[in-house]
XYZ file of C-alpha atoms in Angstrom:
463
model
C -12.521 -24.691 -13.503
C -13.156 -21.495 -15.362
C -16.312 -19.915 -14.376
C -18.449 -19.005 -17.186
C -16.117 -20.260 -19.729
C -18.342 -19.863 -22.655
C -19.513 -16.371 -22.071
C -16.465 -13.888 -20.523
C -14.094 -12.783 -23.122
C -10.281 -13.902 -22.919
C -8.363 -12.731 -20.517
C -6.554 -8.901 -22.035
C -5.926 -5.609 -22.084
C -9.429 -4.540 -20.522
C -8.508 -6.957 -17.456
C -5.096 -5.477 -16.769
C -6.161 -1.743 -17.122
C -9.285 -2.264 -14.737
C -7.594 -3.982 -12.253
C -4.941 -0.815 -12.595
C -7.980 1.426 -11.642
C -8.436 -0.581 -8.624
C -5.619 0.125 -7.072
C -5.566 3.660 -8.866
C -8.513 3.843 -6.741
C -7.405 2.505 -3.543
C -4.626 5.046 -3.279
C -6.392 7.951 -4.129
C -6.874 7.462 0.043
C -4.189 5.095 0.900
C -1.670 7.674 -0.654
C -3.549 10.551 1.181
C -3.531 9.023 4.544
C 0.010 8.170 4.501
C 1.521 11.306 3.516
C -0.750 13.942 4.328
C -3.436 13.044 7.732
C 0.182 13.318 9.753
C 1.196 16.102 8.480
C -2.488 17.849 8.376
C -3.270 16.827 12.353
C -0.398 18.023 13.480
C 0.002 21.198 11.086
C -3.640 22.635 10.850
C -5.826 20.506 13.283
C -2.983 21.310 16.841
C -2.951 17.426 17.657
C 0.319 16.266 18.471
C 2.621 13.956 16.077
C 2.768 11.443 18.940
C -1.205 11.334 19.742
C -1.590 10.954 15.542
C 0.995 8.049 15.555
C -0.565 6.399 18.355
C -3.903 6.134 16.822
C -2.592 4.759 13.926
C -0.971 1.840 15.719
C -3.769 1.162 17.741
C -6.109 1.451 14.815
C -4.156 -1.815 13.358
C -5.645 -3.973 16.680
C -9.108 -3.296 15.467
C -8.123 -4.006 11.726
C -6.736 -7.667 13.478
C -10.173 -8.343 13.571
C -11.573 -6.580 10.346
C -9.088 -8.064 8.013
C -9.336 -11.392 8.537
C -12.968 -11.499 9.238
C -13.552 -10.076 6.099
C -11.197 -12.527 4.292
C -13.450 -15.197 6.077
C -16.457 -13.217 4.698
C -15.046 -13.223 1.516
C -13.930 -17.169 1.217
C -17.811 -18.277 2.102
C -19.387 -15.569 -0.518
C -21.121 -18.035 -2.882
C -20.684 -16.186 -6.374
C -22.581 -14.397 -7.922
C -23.858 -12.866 -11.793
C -21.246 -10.641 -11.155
C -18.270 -12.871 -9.866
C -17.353 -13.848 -6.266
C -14.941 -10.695 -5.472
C -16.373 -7.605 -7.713
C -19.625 -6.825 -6.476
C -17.495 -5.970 -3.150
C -16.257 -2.892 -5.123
C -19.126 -1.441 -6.478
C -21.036 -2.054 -3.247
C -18.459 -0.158 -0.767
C -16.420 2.225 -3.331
C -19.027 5.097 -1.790
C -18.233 4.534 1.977
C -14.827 4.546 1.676
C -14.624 7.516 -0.735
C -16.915 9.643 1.743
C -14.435 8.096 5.024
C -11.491 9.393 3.729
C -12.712 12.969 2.701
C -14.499 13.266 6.159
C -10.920 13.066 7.777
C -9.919 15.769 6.516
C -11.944 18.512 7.728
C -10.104 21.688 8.253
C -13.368 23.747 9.864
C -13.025 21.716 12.827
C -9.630 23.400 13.689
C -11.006 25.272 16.253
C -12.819 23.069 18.322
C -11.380 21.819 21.339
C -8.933 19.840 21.753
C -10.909 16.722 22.767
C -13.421 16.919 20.042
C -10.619 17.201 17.201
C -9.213 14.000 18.686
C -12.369 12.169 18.873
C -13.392 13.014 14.753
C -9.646 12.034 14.089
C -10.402 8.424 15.558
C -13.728 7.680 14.051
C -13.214 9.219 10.379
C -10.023 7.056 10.504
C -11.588 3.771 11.929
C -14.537 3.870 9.773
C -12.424 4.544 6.367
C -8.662 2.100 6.955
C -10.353 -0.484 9.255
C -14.284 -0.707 8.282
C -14.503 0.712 4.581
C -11.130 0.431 3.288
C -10.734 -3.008 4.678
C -14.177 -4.113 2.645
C -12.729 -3.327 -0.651
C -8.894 -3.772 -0.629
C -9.648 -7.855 0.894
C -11.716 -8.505 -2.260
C -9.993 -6.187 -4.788
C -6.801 -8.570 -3.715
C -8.299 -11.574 -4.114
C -9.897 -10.903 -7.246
C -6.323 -11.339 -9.066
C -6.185 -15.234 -8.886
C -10.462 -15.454 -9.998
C -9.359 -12.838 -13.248
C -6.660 -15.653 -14.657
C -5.216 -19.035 -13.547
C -2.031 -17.758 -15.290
C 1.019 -17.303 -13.726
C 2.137 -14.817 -16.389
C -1.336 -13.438 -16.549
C -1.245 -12.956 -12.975
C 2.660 -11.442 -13.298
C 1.346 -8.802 -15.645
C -1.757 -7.796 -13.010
C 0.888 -7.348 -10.795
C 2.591 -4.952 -12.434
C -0.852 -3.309 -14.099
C -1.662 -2.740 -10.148
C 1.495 -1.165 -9.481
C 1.179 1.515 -12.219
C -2.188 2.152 -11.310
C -0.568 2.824 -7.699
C 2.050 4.796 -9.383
C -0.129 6.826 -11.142
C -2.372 7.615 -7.931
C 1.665 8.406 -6.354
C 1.785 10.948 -9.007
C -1.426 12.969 -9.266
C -1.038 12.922 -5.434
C 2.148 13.087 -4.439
C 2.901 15.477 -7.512
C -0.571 17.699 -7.216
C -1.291 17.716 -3.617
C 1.626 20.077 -2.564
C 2.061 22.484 -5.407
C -1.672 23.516 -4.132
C -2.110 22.195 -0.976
C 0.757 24.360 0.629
C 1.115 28.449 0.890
C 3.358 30.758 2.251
C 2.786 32.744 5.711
C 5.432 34.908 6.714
C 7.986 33.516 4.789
C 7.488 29.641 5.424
C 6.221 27.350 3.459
C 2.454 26.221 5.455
C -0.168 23.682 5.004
C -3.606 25.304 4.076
C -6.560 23.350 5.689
C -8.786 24.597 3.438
C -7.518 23.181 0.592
C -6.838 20.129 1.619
C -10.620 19.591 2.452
C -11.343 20.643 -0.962
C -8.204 18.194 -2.536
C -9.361 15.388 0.173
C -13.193 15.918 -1.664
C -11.474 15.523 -5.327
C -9.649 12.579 -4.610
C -12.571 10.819 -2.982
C -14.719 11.723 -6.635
C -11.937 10.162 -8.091
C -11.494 6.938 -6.254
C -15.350 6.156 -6.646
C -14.666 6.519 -10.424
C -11.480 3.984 -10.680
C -13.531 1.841 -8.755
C -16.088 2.000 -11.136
C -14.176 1.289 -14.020
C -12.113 -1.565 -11.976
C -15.520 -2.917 -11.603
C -17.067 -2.366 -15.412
C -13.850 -3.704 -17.380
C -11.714 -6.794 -15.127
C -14.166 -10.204 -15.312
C -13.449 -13.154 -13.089
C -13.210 -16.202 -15.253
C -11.789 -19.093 -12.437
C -14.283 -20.640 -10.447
C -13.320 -19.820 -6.706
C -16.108 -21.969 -4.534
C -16.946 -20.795 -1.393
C -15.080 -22.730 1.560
C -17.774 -24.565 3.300
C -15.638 -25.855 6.429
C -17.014 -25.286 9.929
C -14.663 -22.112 11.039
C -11.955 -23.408 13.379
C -9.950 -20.590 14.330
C -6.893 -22.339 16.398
C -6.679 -24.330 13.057
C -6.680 -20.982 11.370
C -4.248 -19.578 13.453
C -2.436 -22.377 13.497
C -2.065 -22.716 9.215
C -1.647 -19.053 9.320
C 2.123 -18.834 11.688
C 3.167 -22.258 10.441
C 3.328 -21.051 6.715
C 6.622 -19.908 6.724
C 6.277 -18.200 3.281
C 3.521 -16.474 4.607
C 5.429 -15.159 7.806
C 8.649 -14.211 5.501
C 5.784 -12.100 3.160
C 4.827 -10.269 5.958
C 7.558 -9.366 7.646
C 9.554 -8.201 4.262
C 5.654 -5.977 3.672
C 5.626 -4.424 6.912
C 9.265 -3.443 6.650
C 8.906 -2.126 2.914
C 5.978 -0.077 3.754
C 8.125 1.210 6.472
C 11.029 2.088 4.202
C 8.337 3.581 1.318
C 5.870 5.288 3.740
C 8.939 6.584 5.928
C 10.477 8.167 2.944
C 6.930 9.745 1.903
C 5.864 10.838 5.427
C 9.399 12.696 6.176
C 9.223 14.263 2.700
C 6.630 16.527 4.051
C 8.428 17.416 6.330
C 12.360 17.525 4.985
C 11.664 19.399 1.884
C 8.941 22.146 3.197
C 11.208 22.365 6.646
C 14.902 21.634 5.978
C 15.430 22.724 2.030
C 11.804 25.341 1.921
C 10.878 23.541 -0.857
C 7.265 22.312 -1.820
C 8.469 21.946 -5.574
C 11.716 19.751 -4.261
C 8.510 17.871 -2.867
C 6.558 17.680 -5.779
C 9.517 16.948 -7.812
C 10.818 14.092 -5.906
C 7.233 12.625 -6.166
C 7.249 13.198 -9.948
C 10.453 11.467 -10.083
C 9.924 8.354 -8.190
C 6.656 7.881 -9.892
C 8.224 8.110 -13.110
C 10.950 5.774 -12.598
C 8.704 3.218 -11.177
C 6.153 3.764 -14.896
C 9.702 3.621 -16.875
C 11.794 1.738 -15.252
C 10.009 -0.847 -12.219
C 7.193 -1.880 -14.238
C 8.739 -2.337 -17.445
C 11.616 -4.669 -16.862
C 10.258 -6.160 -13.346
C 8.324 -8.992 -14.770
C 10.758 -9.903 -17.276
C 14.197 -9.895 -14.520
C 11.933 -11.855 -11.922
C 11.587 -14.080 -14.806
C 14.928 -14.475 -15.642
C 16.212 -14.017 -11.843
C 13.232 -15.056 -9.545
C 11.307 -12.635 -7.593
C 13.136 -13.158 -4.159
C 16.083 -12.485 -5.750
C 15.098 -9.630 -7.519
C 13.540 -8.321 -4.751
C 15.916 -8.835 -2.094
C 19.315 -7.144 -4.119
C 17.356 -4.376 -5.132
C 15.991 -3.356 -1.472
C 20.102 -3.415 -0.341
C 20.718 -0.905 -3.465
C 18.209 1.706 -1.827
C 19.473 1.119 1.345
C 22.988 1.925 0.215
C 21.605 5.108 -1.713
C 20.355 6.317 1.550
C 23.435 5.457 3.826
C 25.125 7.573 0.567
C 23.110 10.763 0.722
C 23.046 10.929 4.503
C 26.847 11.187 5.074
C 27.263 13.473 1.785
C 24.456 15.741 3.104
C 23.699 17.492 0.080
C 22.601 21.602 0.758
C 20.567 21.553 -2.863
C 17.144 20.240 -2.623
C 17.601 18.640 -6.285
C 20.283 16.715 -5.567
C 18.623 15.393 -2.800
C 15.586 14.500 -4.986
C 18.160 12.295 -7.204
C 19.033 10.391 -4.218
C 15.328 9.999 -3.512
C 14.566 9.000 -6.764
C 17.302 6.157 -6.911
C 15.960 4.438 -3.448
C 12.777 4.573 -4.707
C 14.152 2.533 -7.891
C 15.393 0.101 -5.379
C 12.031 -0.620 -3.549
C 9.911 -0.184 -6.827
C 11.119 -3.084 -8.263
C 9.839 -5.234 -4.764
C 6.561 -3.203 -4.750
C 6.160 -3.639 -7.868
C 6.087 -7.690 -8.181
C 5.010 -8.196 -4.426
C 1.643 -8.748 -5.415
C 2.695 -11.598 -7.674
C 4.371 -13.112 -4.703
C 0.960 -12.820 -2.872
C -0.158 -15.046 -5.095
C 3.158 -17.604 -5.098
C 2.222 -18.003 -1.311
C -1.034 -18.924 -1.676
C -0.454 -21.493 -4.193
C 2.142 -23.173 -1.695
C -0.825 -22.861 1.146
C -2.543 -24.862 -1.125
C -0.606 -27.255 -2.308
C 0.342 -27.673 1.791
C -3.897 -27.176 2.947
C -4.731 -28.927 0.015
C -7.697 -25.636 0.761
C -7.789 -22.985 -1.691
C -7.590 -19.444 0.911
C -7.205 -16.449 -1.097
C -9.608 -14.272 0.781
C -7.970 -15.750 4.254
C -4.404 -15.427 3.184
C -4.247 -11.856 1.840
C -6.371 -10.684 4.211
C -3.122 -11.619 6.875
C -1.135 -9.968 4.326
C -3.467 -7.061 4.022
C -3.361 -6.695 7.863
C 0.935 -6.918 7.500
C 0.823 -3.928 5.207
C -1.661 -1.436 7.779
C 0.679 -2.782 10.329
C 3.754 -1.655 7.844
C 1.601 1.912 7.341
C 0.975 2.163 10.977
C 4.387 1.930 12.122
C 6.405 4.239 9.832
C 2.915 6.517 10.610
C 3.623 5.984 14.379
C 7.656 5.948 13.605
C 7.589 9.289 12.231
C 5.009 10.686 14.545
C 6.764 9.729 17.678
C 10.174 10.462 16.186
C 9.123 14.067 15.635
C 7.944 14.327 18.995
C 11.408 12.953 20.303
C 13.420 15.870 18.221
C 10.719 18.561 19.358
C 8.898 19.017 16.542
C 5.594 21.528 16.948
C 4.374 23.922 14.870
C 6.376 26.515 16.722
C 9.986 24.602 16.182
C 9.196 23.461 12.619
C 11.333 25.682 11.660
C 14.190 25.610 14.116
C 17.543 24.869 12.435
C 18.371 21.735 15.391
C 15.088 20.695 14.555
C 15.522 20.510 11.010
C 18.579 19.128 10.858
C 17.160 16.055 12.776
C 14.282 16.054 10.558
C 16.980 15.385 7.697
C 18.687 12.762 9.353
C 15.544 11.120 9.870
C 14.911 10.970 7.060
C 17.634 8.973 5.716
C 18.492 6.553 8.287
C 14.587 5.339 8.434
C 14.382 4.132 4.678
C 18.080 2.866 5.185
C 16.854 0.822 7.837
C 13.772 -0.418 6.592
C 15.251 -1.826 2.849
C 18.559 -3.369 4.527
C 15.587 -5.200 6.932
C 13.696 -5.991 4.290
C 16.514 -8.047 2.195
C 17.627 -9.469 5.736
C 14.120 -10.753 5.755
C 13.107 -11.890 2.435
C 17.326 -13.655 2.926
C 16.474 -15.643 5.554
C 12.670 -16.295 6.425
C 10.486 -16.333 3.251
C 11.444 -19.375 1.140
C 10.020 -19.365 -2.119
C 12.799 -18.963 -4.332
C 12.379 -18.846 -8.562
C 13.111 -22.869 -8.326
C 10.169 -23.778 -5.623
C 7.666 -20.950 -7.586
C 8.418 -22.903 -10.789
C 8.320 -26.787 -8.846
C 4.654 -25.164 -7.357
C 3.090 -24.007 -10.240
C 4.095 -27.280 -11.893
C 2.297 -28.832 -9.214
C -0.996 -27.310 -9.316
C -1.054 -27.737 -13.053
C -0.753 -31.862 -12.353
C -3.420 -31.646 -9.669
C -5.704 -29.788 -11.998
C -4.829 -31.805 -14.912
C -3.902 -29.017 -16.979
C -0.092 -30.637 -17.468
């Protein structure tokens, strides 16, 4: 039943660009955090890349609890004036924003040891697993209260990936043409300025949450789930669901593959080639090929193809890019960028149409639970993707450890050399692992999407 049916405007434009901000938003920390705290512990703060990784691991057993308690919270909300999932943005757009910048504060470099480690855990706890957590469950949610649509929920979908895309780009693009400088010769990270960059971005976020929250209305009536809370059924609902299970593992391994490529880029191009502007340029790149290539023609080949399909023969094409580039070695920084680029054409086109695929499993939980558990189920999925962040976080961390990596070797040519081999073989990995999975374990292919949405429709009476 549509909520307010009389009174919110049509479904449009407004929707899709405010829920774009959202995510805009969202990344203007996510996007920090995963290519930048690594690189700005170990770099400016003296922490070690394997103490760095390690918290972000363990960080995800505390966000086992966070996420899905607040998916729970968010299921028995009652709604509101407002809607049942955007008041959560306005309300907690100001804690995260202030979390994130905290993290990132370079005047702390020389206190000891101990007490540098200690503000790296809390600023991070408080902003991914507190903060972050309290407006990414409901911000996710919010896509199947905006529309009961499958095409209207296609199109937010992609709308959310170009408003990641564009965060990709003014940070991935901006952040090291100022962050880094040049000491002796190499090519440094200045603390200083990225405290006063981490600062911007937070401004930033808290406006695209604002305008996520002024322009995107929810117009389906989402009641809140009244059940007593069993949690073995819960747990129970959640690893039976096998196109849950197949979801996650294909997110945690793509966020490996993406995150992997984006975490070692601050370290192959200002290490191996002494390049900041390969690094900018490779970010420029990939977030222009996902705005004029992904988003355009994802919706309308996961259409024509499905979105598993889609999905899983465009991971193995990055993959092969990768396995490509790391035998051919190129010596030019640009032609390294190219390959870059191409991968990141191969996972844009999953990133970009994941979220609809969110939304594909929780229409077969229902039609399975006969429950409507948006809140519950992407919560899980939320979870999968920290875990996915964590790892390649904790991957790349301990794998710079392993090949010796401090500040004094960062510029060691055996150290370096790793650093570039690294950085092939982990996306490689990741995208062949992520068509192996989306192959074999999730199971919603274009046929069952279409048979489920059918469905719904007859139980709703709308066919």
């Amino acid at each position: 039943m549509a909520a307010n049916s009389t009174s919110v405007r049509p479904f449009g434009m407004k929707d899709k660009i405010g829920y774009m901000f959202g995510d805009f938003g969202n990344d203007f920390t996510f996007i920090l955090s995963s290519s930048f705290m690594l690189k700005f512990y170990t770099d400016v703060m003296g922490i070690g890349a394997g103490v760095v990784g390690l918290l972000m691991m363990a960080a995800r057993f505390v966000d086992a609890v966070t996420d899905v308690t607040m998916g729970q919270i968010v299921d028995r909300s009652k709604p509101t004036k407002d809607g049942k999932f955007r008041p959560w943005i306005k309300r907690m757009c100001g804690p995260v924003a202030i979390a994130s910048f905290l993290i990132y504060q370079s005047e702390f470099a020389g206190m000891s040891y101990g007490f540098k480690v200690f503000w790296m855990v809390v600023t991070y706890i408080l902003w991914g697993s507190i903060f972050y957590t309290s407006i990414n469950i409901p911000y996710g949610s919010m896509a199947s209260a905006i529309s009961s649509d499958p095409t209207d929920r296609a199109q937010l979908s992609t709308w959310r990936t170009v408003g990641s895309t564009l965060a990709s780009l003014v940070i991935g693009v901006g952040t090291p043409l100022v962050a880094y400088e040049t000491v002796q010769g190499n090519t440094v990270l200045s603390g200083s300025r990225m405290t006063i960059i981490a600062g911007v971005f937070s401004i930033c976020a808290i406006i695209c949450y604002l305008l996520c929250f002024n322009l995107v209305r929810e117009r389906v009536e989402v009641p809140a789930n009244t059940e007593k809370l069993d949690v073995v059924k819960m747990l129970k609902s959640i690893f039976t669901n096998r196109a849950l299970l197949g979801i996650i593992a294909a997110a945690i391994l793509l966020l490996l593959a993406m995150l992997g490529m984006q975490g070692m880029s601050a370290y192959v191009f200002p290490n191996y080639y002494g390049s900041a502007a390969a690094q900018s340029a490779a970010s420029f790149a990939g977030s222009i090929a996902m705005l004029v290539i992904c988003a355009p023609f994802a919706t309308k080949l996961s259409a024509k193809f499905g979105k598993k399909e889609l999905a899983t023969v465009s991971c193995l094409f990055g993959a092969a890019v990768y396995v490509v580039c790391l035998i051919l070695r190129p010596s030019n920084p640009y032609v390294y960028v190219a390959f870059y680029t191409l991968a990141f054409i191969g996972l844009g086109f999953f990133n970009t149409i994941i979220w609809a695929m969110i939304t594909d499993v929780i229409d077969d939980a229902e039609i399975k639970n006969g429950i409507r558990e948006d809140g519950t189920i992407y919560s899980v999925y939320s979870f999968a993707r920290k875990l996915g962040q964590a790892f390649s976080s904790g991957l790349v961390g301990g794998i710079l450890g392993m090949i010796g990596y401090t500040p004094e070797t960062a510029f060691d040519p055996a150290v370096t050399s790793k650093i570039f081999d690294m950085s092939c073989i982990i996306p490689a990995v990741g995208l062949f692992a992520v068509a192996l999975a989306l192959l074999f374990i999730y199971p919603l292919s274009k046929n069952k999407v279409e048979a489920n949405v059918a469905e719904l429709a007859r139980r709703r009476g709308e066919g």
